[in-house]
Coordinates of C-alpha atoms in Angstrom, one line a residue:
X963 CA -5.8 -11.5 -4.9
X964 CA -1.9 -11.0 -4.9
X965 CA 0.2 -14.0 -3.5
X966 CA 2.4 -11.3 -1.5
X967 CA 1.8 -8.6 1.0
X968 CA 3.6 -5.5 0.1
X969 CA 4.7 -2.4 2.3
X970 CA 5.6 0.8 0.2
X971 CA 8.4 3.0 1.0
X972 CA 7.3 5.8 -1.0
X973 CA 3.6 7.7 -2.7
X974 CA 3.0 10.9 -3.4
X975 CA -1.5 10.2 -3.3
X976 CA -2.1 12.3 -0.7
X977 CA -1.2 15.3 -3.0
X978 CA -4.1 14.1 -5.3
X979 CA -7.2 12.5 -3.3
X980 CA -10.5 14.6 -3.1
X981 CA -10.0 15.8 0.8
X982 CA -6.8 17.8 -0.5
X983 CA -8.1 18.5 -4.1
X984 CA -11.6 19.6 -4.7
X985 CA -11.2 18.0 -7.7
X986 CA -8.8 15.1 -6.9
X987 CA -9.7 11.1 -6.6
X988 CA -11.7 9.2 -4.3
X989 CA -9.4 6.6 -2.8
X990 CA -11.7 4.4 -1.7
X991 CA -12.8 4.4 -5.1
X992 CA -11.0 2.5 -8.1
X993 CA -9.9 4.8 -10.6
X994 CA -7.9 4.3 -13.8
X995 CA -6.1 7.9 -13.2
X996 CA -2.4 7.9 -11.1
X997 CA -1.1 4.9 -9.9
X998 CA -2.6 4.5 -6.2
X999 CA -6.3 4.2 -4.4
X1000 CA -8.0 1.5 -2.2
X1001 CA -8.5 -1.2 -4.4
X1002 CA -5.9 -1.2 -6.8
X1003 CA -3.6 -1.5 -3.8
X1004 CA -5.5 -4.4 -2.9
X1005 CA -5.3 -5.7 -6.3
X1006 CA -1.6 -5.5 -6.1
X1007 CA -0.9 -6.9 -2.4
X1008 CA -0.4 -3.6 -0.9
X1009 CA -1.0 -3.2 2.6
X1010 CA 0.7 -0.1 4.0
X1011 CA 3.4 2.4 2.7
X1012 CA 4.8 5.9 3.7
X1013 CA 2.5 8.7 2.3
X1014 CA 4.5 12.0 1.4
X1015 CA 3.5 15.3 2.0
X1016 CA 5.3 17.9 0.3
X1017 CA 5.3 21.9 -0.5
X1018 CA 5.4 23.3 -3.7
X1019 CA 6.4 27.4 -4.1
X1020 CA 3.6 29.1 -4.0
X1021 CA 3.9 30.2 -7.8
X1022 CA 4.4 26.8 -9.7
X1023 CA 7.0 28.0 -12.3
X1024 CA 7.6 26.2 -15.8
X1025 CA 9.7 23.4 -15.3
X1026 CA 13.1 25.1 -16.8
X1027 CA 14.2 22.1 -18.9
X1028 CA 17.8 21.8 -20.4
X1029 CA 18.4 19.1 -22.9
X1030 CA 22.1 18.1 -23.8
X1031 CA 23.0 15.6 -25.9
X1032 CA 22.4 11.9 -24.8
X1033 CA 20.7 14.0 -21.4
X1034 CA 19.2 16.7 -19.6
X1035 CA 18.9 18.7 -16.4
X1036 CA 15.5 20.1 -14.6
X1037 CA 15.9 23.3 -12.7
X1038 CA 13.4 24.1 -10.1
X1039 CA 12.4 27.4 -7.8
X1040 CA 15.0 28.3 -5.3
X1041 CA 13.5 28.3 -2.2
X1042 CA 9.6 27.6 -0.9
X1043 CA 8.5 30.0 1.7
X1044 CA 8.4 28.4 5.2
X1045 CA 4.3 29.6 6.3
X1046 CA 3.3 28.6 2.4
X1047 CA 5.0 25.4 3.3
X1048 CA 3.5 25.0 6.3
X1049 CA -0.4 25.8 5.3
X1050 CA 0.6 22.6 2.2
X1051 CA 1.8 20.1 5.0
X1052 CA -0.9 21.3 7.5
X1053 CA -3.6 20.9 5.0
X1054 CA -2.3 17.3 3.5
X1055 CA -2.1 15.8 6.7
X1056 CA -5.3 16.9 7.8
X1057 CA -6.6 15.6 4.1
X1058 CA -5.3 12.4 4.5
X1059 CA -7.1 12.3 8.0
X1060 CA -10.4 12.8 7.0
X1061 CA -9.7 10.2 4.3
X1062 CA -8.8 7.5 6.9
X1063 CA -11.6 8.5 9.3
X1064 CA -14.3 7.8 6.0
X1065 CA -12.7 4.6 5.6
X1066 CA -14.5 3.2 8.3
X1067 CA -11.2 0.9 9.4
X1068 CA -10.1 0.4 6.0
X1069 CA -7.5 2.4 6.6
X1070 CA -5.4 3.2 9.5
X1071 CA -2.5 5.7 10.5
X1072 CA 0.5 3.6 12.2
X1073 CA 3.3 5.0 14.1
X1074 CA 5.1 1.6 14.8
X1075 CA 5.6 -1.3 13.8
X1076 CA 3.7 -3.1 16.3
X1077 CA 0.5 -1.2 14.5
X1078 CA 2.1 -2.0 11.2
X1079 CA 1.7 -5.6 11.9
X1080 CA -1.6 -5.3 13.8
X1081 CA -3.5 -3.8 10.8
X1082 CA -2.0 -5.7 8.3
X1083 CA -3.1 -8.9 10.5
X1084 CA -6.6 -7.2 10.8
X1085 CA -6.3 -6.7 6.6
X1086 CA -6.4 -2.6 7.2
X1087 CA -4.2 -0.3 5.2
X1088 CA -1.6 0.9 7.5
X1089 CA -0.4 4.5 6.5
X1090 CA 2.5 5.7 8.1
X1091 CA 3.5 9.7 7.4
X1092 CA 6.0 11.2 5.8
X1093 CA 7.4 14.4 5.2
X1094 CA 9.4 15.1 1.8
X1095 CA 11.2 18.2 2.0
X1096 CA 11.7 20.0 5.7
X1097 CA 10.5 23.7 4.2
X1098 CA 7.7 23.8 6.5
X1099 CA 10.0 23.5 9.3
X1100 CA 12.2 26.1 11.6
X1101 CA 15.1 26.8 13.4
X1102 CA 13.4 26.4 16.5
X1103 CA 11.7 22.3 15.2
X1104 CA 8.8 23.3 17.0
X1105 CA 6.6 22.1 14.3
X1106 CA 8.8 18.9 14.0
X1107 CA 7.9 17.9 17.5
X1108 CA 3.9 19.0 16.8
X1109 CA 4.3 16.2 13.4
X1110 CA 5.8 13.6 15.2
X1111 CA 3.0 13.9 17.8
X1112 CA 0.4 13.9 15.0
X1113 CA 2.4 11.0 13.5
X1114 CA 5.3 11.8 11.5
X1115 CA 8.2 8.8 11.6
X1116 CA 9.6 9.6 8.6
X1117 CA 11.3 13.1 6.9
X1118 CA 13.5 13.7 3.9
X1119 CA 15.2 16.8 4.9
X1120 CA 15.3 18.2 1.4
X1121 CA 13.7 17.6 -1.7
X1122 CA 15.4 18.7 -4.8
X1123 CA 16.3 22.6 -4.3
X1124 CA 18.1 24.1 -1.6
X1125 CA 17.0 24.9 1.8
X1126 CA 18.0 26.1 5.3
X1127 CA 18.7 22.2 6.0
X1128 CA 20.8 21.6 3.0
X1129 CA 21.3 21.1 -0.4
X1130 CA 18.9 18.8 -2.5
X1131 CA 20.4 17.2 -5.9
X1132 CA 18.6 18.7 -9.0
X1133 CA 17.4 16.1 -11.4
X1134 CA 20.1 15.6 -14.3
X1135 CA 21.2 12.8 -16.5
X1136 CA 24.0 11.9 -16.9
X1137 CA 25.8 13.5 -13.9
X1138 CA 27.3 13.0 -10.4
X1139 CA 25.1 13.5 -7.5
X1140 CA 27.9 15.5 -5.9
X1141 CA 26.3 18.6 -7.2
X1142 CA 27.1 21.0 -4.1
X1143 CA 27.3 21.4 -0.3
X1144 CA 25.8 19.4 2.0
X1145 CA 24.1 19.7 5.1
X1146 CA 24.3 23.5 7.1
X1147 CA 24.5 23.7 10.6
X1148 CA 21.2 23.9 11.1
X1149 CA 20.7 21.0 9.0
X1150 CA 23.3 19.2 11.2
X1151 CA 20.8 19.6 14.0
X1152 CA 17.3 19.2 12.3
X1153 CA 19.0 15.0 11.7
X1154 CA 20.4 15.1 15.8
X1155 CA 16.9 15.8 16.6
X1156 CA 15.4 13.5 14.4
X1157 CA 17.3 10.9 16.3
X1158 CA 16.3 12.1 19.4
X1159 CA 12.8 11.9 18.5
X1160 CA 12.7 8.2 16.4
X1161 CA 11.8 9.8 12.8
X1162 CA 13.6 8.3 9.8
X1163 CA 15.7 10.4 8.0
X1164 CA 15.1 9.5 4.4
X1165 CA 18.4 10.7 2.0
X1166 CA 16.1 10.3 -1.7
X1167 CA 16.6 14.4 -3.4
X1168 CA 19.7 15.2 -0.9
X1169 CA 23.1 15.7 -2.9
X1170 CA 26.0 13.5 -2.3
X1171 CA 28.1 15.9 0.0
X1172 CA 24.8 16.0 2.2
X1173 CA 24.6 11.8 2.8
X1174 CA 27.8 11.7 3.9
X1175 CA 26.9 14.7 6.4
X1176 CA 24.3 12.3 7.6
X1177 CA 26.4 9.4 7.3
X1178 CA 29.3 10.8 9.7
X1179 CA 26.2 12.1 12.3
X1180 CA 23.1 10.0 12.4
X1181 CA 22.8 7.3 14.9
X1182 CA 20.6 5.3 13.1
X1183 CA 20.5 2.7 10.0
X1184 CA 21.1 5.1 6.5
X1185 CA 17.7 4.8 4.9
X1186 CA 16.8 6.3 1.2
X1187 CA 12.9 5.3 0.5
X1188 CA 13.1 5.6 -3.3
X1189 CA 16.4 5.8 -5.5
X1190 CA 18.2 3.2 -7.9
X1191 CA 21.8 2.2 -8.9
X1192 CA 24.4 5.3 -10.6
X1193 CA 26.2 2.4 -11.4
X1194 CA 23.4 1.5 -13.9
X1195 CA 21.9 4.9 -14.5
X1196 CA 23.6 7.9 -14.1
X1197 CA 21.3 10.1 -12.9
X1198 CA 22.1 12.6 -10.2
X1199 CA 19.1 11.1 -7.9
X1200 CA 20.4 7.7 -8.0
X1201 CA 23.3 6.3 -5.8
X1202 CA 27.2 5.6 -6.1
X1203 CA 28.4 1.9 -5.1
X1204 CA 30.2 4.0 -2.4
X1205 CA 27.0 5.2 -1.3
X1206 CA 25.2 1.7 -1.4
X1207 CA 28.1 0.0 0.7
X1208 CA 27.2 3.0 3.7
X1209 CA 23.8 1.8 3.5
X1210 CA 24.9 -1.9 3.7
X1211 CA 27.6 -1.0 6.5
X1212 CA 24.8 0.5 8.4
X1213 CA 22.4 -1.8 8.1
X1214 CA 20.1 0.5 6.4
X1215 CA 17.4 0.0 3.5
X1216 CA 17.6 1.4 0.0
X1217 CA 13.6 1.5 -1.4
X1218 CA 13.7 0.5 -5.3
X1219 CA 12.3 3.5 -7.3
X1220 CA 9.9 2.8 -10.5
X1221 CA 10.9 6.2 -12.0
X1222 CA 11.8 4.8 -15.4
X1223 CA 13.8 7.5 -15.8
X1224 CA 16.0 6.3 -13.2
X1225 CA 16.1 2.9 -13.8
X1226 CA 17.0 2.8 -17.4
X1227 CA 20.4 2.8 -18.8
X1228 CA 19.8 5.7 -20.9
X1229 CA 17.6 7.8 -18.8
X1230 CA 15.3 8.1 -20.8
X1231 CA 11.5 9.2 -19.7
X1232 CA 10.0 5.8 -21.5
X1233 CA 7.1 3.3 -20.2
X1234 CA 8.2 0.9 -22.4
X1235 CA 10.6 -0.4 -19.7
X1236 CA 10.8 -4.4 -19.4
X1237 CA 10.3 -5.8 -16.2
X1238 CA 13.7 -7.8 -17.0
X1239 CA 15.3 -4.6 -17.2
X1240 CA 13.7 -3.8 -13.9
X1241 CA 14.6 -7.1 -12.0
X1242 CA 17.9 -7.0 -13.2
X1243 CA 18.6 -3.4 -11.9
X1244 CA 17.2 -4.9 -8.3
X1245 CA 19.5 -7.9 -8.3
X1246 CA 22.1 -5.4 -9.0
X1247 CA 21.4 -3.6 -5.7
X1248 CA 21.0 -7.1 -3.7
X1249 CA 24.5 -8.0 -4.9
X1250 CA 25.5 -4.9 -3.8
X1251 CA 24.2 -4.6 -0.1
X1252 CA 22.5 -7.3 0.6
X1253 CA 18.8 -9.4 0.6
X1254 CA 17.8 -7.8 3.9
X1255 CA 18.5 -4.2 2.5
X1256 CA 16.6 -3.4 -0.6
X1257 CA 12.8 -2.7 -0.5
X1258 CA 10.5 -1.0 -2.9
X1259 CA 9.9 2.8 -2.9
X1260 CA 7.4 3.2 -5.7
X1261 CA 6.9 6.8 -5.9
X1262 CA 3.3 5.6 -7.0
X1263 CA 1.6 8.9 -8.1
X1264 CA 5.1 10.7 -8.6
X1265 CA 6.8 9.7 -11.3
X1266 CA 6.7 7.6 -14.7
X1267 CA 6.8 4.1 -13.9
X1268 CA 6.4 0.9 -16.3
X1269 CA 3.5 0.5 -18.3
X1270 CA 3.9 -3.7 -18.2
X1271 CA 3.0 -2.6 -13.5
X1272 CA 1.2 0.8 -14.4
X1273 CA -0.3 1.2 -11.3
X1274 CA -0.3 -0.6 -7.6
X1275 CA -2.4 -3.0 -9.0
X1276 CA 0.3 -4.5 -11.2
X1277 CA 2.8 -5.3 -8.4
X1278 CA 2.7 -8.5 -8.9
X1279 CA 4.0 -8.6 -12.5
X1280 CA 6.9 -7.2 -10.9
X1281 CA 7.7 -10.5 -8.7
X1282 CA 6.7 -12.8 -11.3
X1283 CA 9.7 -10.8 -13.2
X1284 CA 11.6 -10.8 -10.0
X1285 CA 11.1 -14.4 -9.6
X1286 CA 11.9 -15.3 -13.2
X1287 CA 15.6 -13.4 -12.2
X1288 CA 15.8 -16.2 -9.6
X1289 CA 14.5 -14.5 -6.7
X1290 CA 13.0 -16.8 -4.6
X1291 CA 9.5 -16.5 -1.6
X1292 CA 11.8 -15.4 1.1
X1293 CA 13.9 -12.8 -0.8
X1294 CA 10.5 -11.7 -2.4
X1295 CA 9.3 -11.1 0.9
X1296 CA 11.9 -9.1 2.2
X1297 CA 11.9 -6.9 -0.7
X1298 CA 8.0 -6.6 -0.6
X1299 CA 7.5 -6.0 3.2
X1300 CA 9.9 -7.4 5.8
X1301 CA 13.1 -5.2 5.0
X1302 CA 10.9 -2.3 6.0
X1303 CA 9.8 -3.2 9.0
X1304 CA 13.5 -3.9 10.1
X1305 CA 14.8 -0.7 9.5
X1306 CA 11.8 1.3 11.2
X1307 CA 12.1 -1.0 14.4
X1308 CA 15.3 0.0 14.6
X1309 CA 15.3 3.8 14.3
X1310 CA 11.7 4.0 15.8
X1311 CA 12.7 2.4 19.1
X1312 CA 14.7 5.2 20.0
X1313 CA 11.3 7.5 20.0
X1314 CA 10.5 8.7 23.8
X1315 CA 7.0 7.5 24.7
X1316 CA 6.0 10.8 26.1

């Protein structure tokens, strides 16, 4: 068994287990397809993580793929339809649901980090929902107030395509991520409510102009649950130092994305990362901001990620790597679990009780 409880800020499963896909995986079953189920997070020290549900247009078009020299740029649909949106996130969360009422205890949803503790205490997977991408939402945030009842404490208002809430940053290497606007006015309100209500507002997929939209209005810790250092790759998803010291100055929480992709110098879509490479980039972001504000974001099931961790099962390759970079047990832990549990207590405690 792994020497080090893990808390994940960031999966894509639930688009891919069996109760959302007739033909999707059991995840109470190991598999060797994807990155995340049961026992290969128990294999790899994981006990709990933010579980994304997202919306896709309801014709998936060809990723429109630009290559440049030394880069590229992904264009995706303009908009998703707001009831198409709605019937994905309805049907995901209802998925993931069933899947933690067949686990017999295994599992368990959490919406605080009292029951964040409790299950991990009680060794039970403690699932906390997210929502990536705000498409399924309207003007009215009716439906946000009918989530966060049925659990959301999390929500990225964009993912990477515009919406009524914004401007998400297109994926594109190597480029600024001031790419566009930022938040609209509706937008502006969609993060005063969140506020209001305790849910996280994760900034991963929202352009540059955008953060700082959030920056000057939210009243909470700046949180982004799976990005890495511009400073080290370009990429339009990652962050500027300018950017990492507004997380720091707010005592917020940067998660540490696996998207090779993203961590690599070059940008380039290759497994054949080194975990050197991978601590090294991490380090970079303590110096940065600070032990107590850098976590792991995985995007487990959503990306390309190292083949020396391949899947949740390999996490602890990563903190032997992490550990051969001079990281020692407390830093580890903070990284691995505790940083997350800081920043949610402190934007969760302003959630009303009724």
């Amino acid at each position: 068994m792994a020497e080090i409880d893990v808390f994940d800020g960031h999966n894509d499963a639930v688009q891919f287990i069996a109760e959302y896909k007739s033909a999707g995986r059991d995840f109470l079953v190991r598999s060797e397809s994807g990155h995340l189920d049961l026992p290969r997070a128990r294999e790899g020290g994981l006990v709990g993580g933010l579980f994304a549900l997202h919306a896709g247009p309801e014709q998936q078009p060809e990723n429109d793929l630009i290559i440049r020299e030394n880069g590229y740029e992904v264009i995706y649909a303009e908009t998703v339809d707001p009831l198409h949106a709605r019937r994905q996130i309805d049907a995901q969360r209802l998925a993931l649901e069933r899947l933690i009422r067949r686990s017999g205890g295994r599992m368990r949803m959490a919406v605080d980090v009292d029951e964040i503790a409790a299950a991990r205490a009680e060794a039970a997977f403690a699932v906390v929902l997210h929502m990536e991408g705000a498409e399924a939402l309207d003007g009215e945030f009716d439906y946000l107030y009918a989530l966060h009842a049925a659990g959301l404490r999390s929500l990225g208002p964009v993912w990477s395509r515009p919406n009524i809430f914004g401007y998400g940053v297109p994926f594109a290497y190597p480029r600024s991520p001031d790419t566009g606007p930022g938040l609209t006015e509706i937008g502006k309100d969609l993060i005063r409510t969140c506020n209001r209500l305790g849910i996280m507002i994760d900034l991963a997929h929202l352009n540059e102009r955008g953060f700082w939209d959030v920056a000057a209005l939210s009243h909470t810790p700046l949180v982004v649950t799976h990005a890495c250092a511009h400073a080290i790759c370009p990429s339009t998803r990652n962050l500027t130092d300018r950017q990492l010291d507004a997380i720091r100055d707010s005592d917020g929480v940067i998660g540490f994305n696996f998207s090779v992709n993203d961590v690599r110098a070059d940008g380039d879509l290759n497994d054949d990362t080194p975990l050197e490479a991978v601590a090294r980039h991490i380090e970079y972001l303590v110096n940065r901001v600070g032990e107590d504000r850098v976590a792991l974001g995985s995007d487990f099931d959503g990306a390309v990620i190292p083949r020396a961790i391949k899947d949740a099962s390999g996490l602890p390759h990563l903190f032997e790597a992490m550990r051969n970079s001079g990281f020692d047990t407390q830093s580890l832990s903070k990284f691995a679990f505790d940083n997350w549990l800081r920043v949610f207590a402190l934007t969760w405690k302003n959630s009303p009780s009724s």
